[in-house]
Amino acid sequence: HTHTHTHTHYLSQTYTCVYVYIHTHKHTCRDYLGTNLAQNWKALLALDVPHPHAHPTGSGGQLGNVVGLQDQIVEVDARTGTCLANTVGNAAILETTDQHVIFLERSADVGECPHMVVFPGGHAEPSALGFDSQETWREGGSIVSSERVVDVLFDAILLEIQEETGVKRKELGEPLLLGFSRRVENHRPCMSFLVKTSLSASEVVARYRNSHVQDRFESTSLDSQPRLELLSHVLDGQVAGAGKAAGDGDGVGQAPRPHRFPGCHVGNLILYRNYLRHEGLC
């Protein structure tokens, strides 16, 4: 996972020059200590103060969530997420040749978002940059080029798609970064990509069902919905049951309920709709 703060600047209506600045730092991703995925993240977000407050040494903040600064204890306003290491995830709007969008239903065997509906995704691995510990990061993290970090972040989403759906890398186009979304609930940030595949929706479903899928345990099913029906159903609350879901064979499918998507993945759909509108496709 990557600790990030993101600042996006849109410099013109023609989108000729867009910069995204990401400040990264490696942390221990398996135990999620101090992150948006920590077991006590709800307590970290429960502090009811508008700004940091200093207290005399020995006094405690609400819920005991305090940060020591020399001879003072500072109670941090976690509602803004300032006390959380923002482990940045990624998710892909995987668009097929027949203009369907692929989504998965998460299994019970995952630590994040069990039983929810998500787009393929996960997170970049620091090991892709050659760092497998805090020690190696401290020794060489400052010399990694921005170009190398960008390559890893973009490559990671293609790897996640392959591992979760069975679609091969050669069947995937170049990732297009749509933007960043963040959950309201726990401030979890997510890089949103659009990736087009050379396969149809039914072919993607067949890959998932009939080929080796490395991370198959993470999901119970893979399905799809025509892109405009999915957008209308999730973002506008319209029922899209008249469409046929590719994973249902010859049956009539229905898009998942909006509340079954994590908030950051709903944000991915908003970014996707903005892109389609900009391209005159929506």
Coordinates of C-alpha atoms in Angstrom, one line a residue:
H1 CA 0.0 0.0 0.0
T2 CA 1.1 3.6 -0.4
H3 CA 0.6 6.5 1.9
T4 CA -0.6 9.3 -0.3
H5 CA -1.8 12.9 -0.3
T6 CA -3.2 13.9 -3.7
H7 CA -3.6 17.3 -5.2
T8 CA -5.1 17.6 -8.7
H9 CA -5.0 20.8 -10.7
Y10 CA -7.1 21.2 -13.9
L11 CA -5.5 24.0 -15.7
S12 CA -7.8 24.5 -18.6
Q13 CA -11.1 23.4 -20.0
T14 CA -9.4 21.7 -22.8
Y15 CA -7.5 19.4 -20.4
T16 CA -4.2 20.1 -22.2
C17 CA -2.2 20.1 -19.0
V18 CA -3.3 18.2 -15.9
Y19 CA -1.0 17.5 -13.0
V20 CA -1.5 15.0 -10.2
Y21 CA 0.9 15.2 -7.3
I22 CA 1.2 12.1 -5.1
H23 CA 3.5 12.0 -2.1
T24 CA 4.2 8.4 -1.2
H25 CA 5.6 6.5 1.7
K26 CA 5.7 2.8 2.4
H27 CA 4.1 1.3 5.5
T28 CA 3.2 -2.1 6.9
C29 CA 0.2 -3.1 4.7
R30 CA -0.6 -6.5 6.3
D31 CA -1.6 -5.3 9.7
Y32 CA -3.0 -1.9 8.6
L33 CA -1.8 -0.2 11.7
G34 CA -2.9 3.4 11.8
T35 CA -4.5 3.2 8.3
N36 CA -8.0 3.5 6.9
L37 CA -8.3 -0.3 7.2
A38 CA -7.2 -0.6 10.8
Q39 CA -9.6 -2.4 13.1
N40 CA -10.1 0.7 15.2
W41 CA -10.6 3.1 12.2
K42 CA -14.1 4.0 13.5
A43 CA -12.7 5.1 16.8
L44 CA -10.0 7.1 14.9
L45 CA -12.7 9.0 13.1
A46 CA -15.0 9.5 16.1
L47 CA -13.2 12.5 17.6
D48 CA -15.6 15.3 17.9
V49 CA -13.4 18.4 17.8
P50 CA -13.2 20.9 14.9
H51 CA -9.4 21.4 15.2
P52 CA -6.5 19.9 17.1
H53 CA -6.5 20.9 20.8
A54 CA -3.6 20.8 23.2
H55 CA -4.0 19.4 26.7
P56 CA -1.7 19.4 29.7
T57 CA 0.5 16.4 30.0
G58 CA -1.4 13.5 31.5
S59 CA -4.9 14.4 30.3
G60 CA -6.5 12.2 27.8
G61 CA -8.4 12.9 24.6
Q62 CA -11.8 11.4 23.7
L63 CA -11.4 7.6 23.2
G64 CA -7.8 7.9 24.2
N65 CA -6.7 8.7 20.6
V66 CA -4.0 11.3 21.2
V67 CA -0.7 12.2 19.7
G68 CA 2.2 13.2 21.9
L69 CA 4.1 16.3 21.1
Q70 CA 7.0 17.0 23.5
D71 CA 5.3 18.0 26.8
Q72 CA 1.8 18.2 25.4
I73 CA -0.8 15.8 24.1
V74 CA -2.7 16.9 21.0
E75 CA -6.1 15.6 20.3
V76 CA -6.4 15.2 16.5
D77 CA -9.6 15.8 14.5
A78 CA -9.7 12.5 12.7
R79 CA -12.9 13.3 10.9
T80 CA -10.8 14.8 8.1
G81 CA -8.7 11.6 8.0
T82 CA -5.6 13.5 9.0
C83 CA -4.6 10.8 11.5
L84 CA -4.9 8.0 9.0
A85 CA -2.3 6.7 6.6
N86 CA -4.2 7.0 3.4
T87 CA -3.5 3.6 1.8
V88 CA -4.3 4.2 -1.8
G89 CA -6.2 1.5 -3.7
N90 CA -7.1 1.2 -7.3
A91 CA -10.1 0.1 -9.3
A92 CA -10.8 -0.4 -13.0
I93 CA -13.8 0.3 -15.1
L94 CA -13.2 -2.7 -17.3
E95 CA -15.1 -1.9 -20.5
T96 CA -15.8 -4.7 -23.1
T97 CA -16.1 -4.5 -26.8
D98 CA -19.9 -4.6 -26.5
Q99 CA -19.8 -1.7 -24.0
H100 CA -20.5 -3.6 -20.9
V101 CA -18.8 -2.9 -17.5
I102 CA -17.5 -5.8 -15.5
F103 CA -18.0 -6.1 -11.8
L104 CA -17.4 -8.8 -9.1
E105 CA -19.2 -9.9 -5.9
R106 CA -16.7 -10.2 -3.1
S107 CA -16.5 -13.3 -1.0
A108 CA -16.6 -13.7 2.7
D109 CA -12.9 -14.6 2.7
V110 CA -11.6 -11.0 2.3
G111 CA -10.7 -8.5 4.9
E112 CA -12.1 -5.5 3.1
C113 CA -15.7 -5.1 1.7
P114 CA -16.9 -8.8 2.1
H115 CA -20.1 -9.6 0.2
M116 CA -20.0 -6.2 -1.6
V117 CA -20.0 -5.5 -5.3
V118 CA -16.8 -4.0 -6.7
F119 CA -14.8 -3.3 -9.8
P120 CA -11.6 -5.2 -10.4
G121 CA -8.8 -3.7 -8.4
G122 CA -6.6 -3.7 -5.3
H123 CA -3.4 -1.8 -4.7
A124 CA 0.2 -1.4 -5.9
E125 CA 2.9 -3.4 -4.2
P126 CA 6.0 -1.6 -2.9
S127 CA 7.9 -4.8 -3.9
A128 CA 7.5 -3.8 -7.5
L129 CA 9.9 -0.9 -6.7
G130 CA 12.3 -3.3 -5.0
F131 CA 11.2 -2.5 -1.4
D132 CA 10.1 -5.3 0.8
S133 CA 10.6 -3.7 4.2
Q134 CA 10.7 -0.3 6.0
E135 CA 14.5 -0.6 6.1
T136 CA 15.0 -1.0 2.4
W137 CA 12.5 1.9 1.9
R138 CA 14.5 4.2 4.2
E139 CA 17.7 3.2 2.4
G140 CA 16.6 3.8 -1.1
G141 CA 13.1 5.3 -1.2
S142 CA 14.2 8.8 -1.8
I143 CA 16.1 7.9 -5.0
V144 CA 13.1 6.3 -6.9
S145 CA 12.2 8.3 -9.9
S146 CA 8.7 9.7 -10.3
E147 CA 8.5 8.0 -13.7
R148 CA 9.2 4.6 -12.1
V149 CA 6.4 5.1 -9.5
V150 CA 3.9 6.1 -12.2
D151 CA 4.8 3.0 -14.2
V152 CA 4.2 0.8 -11.1
L153 CA 0.9 2.5 -10.3
F154 CA -0.4 2.0 -13.9
D155 CA 1.0 -1.5 -14.2
A156 CA -0.7 -2.5 -10.9
I157 CA -4.2 -2.1 -12.2
L158 CA -3.5 -4.3 -15.2
L159 CA -2.1 -7.0 -12.9
E160 CA -5.2 -6.7 -10.6
I161 CA -7.5 -7.2 -13.6
Q162 CA -5.6 -10.3 -14.7
E163 CA -5.5 -11.8 -11.3
E164 CA -9.2 -11.2 -10.5
T165 CA -10.9 -11.9 -13.8
G166 CA -8.6 -14.2 -15.9
V167 CA -8.4 -11.7 -18.7
K168 CA -4.8 -11.8 -20.2
R169 CA -2.6 -8.7 -20.3
K170 CA -2.4 -8.8 -24.1
E171 CA -6.2 -8.5 -24.1
L172 CA -6.1 -5.2 -22.1
G173 CA -5.5 -1.7 -23.4
E174 CA -3.5 1.0 -21.8
P175 CA -5.0 2.3 -18.5
L176 CA -6.5 5.7 -18.6
L177 CA -6.5 7.5 -15.2
L178 CA -9.9 9.0 -14.7
G179 CA -9.2 10.6 -11.4
F180 CA -9.3 9.9 -7.6
S181 CA -12.2 9.0 -5.4
R182 CA -12.4 8.7 -1.7
R183 CA -14.9 7.0 0.6
V184 CA -16.9 9.3 2.9
E185 CA -17.0 6.6 5.6
N186 CA -13.3 6.0 6.2
H187 CA -11.6 8.3 3.8
R188 CA -10.1 5.4 1.8
P189 CA -8.7 6.9 -1.4
C190 CA -8.8 5.1 -4.7
M191 CA -7.2 5.6 -8.1
S192 CA -9.9 5.2 -10.8
F193 CA -8.9 3.8 -14.2
L194 CA -10.6 3.0 -17.4
V195 CA -9.3 -0.1 -19.1
K196 CA -10.7 -1.5 -22.3
T197 CA -10.5 -5.1 -23.3
S198 CA -10.6 -6.8 -26.7
L199 CA -13.1 -9.3 -25.3
S200 CA -16.9 -9.2 -25.2
A201 CA -18.7 -9.4 -21.9
S202 CA -19.6 -13.0 -22.5
E203 CA -16.0 -13.8 -23.2
V204 CA -14.8 -12.2 -20.0
V205 CA -17.4 -14.2 -18.1
A206 CA -16.2 -17.4 -19.8
R207 CA -12.6 -16.5 -18.8
Y208 CA -13.6 -16.1 -15.2
R209 CA -15.5 -19.3 -15.1
N210 CA -13.3 -21.6 -17.2
S211 CA -9.7 -20.5 -16.8
H212 CA -7.3 -20.2 -14.0
V213 CA -8.0 -17.1 -11.9
Q214 CA -5.2 -16.4 -9.4
D215 CA -7.4 -14.5 -6.9
R216 CA -10.6 -16.5 -7.4
F217 CA -11.1 -16.9 -3.7
E218 CA -11.7 -13.1 -3.4
S219 CA -15.0 -13.3 -5.3
T220 CA -18.0 -15.5 -5.7
S221 CA -19.2 -14.2 -9.1
L222 CA -18.3 -12.0 -12.1
D223 CA -21.0 -10.2 -14.1
S224 CA -21.5 -7.3 -16.3
Q225 CA -24.1 -4.7 -17.3
P226 CA -24.4 -2.3 -20.3
R227 CA -22.5 0.8 -19.2
L228 CA -25.3 3.3 -19.5
E229 CA -27.8 1.0 -17.7
L230 CA -25.3 0.5 -14.9
L231 CA -24.6 4.3 -14.6
S232 CA -28.4 5.0 -14.5
H233 CA -29.1 2.3 -11.9
V234 CA -26.3 3.1 -9.5
L235 CA -26.0 6.9 -9.9
D236 CA -29.6 7.9 -10.7
G237 CA -31.4 5.1 -8.9
Q238 CA -33.2 3.8 -11.9
V239 CA -33.9 0.0 -12.2
A240 CA -31.8 -1.5 -15.0
G241 CA -33.3 -5.0 -14.8
A242 CA -34.5 -4.9 -18.4
G243 CA -30.9 -5.4 -19.6
K244 CA -29.3 -8.8 -19.8
A245 CA -26.4 -9.5 -17.5
A246 CA -23.7 -11.4 -19.3
G247 CA -23.1 -13.7 -16.4
D248 CA -26.6 -15.0 -16.3
G249 CA -26.6 -17.1 -19.5
D250 CA -29.9 -16.6 -21.2
G251 CA -31.6 -15.2 -18.2
V252 CA -32.5 -11.5 -17.6
G253 CA -30.0 -9.9 -15.3
Q254 CA -30.3 -7.0 -12.9
A255 CA -27.6 -4.5 -11.9
P256 CA -26.5 -4.7 -8.2
R257 CA -28.2 -2.4 -5.7
P258 CA -26.3 0.9 -5.4
H259 CA -25.6 0.5 -1.7
R260 CA -23.7 -2.7 -2.4
F261 CA -20.8 -0.7 -4.0
P262 CA -18.2 0.8 -1.7
G263 CA -18.4 4.6 -1.8
C264 CA -15.1 5.0 -3.6
H265 CA -16.3 2.7 -6.3
V266 CA -19.5 4.8 -6.7
G267 CA -17.0 7.6 -7.1
N268 CA -15.3 5.7 -9.9
L269 CA -18.6 5.5 -11.7
I270 CA -19.1 9.3 -11.4
L271 CA -15.6 9.8 -12.9
Y272 CA -16.5 7.3 -15.7
R273 CA -19.7 9.2 -16.5
N274 CA -17.8 12.5 -16.6
Y275 CA -15.4 10.9 -19.0
L276 CA -18.2 9.6 -21.3
R277 CA -19.9 13.0 -21.2
H278 CA -16.7 14.7 -22.2
E279 CA -16.3 12.3 -25.1
G280 CA -19.9 12.8 -26.1
L281 CA -20.8 9.2 -25.4
C282 CA -23.3 9.8 -22.5

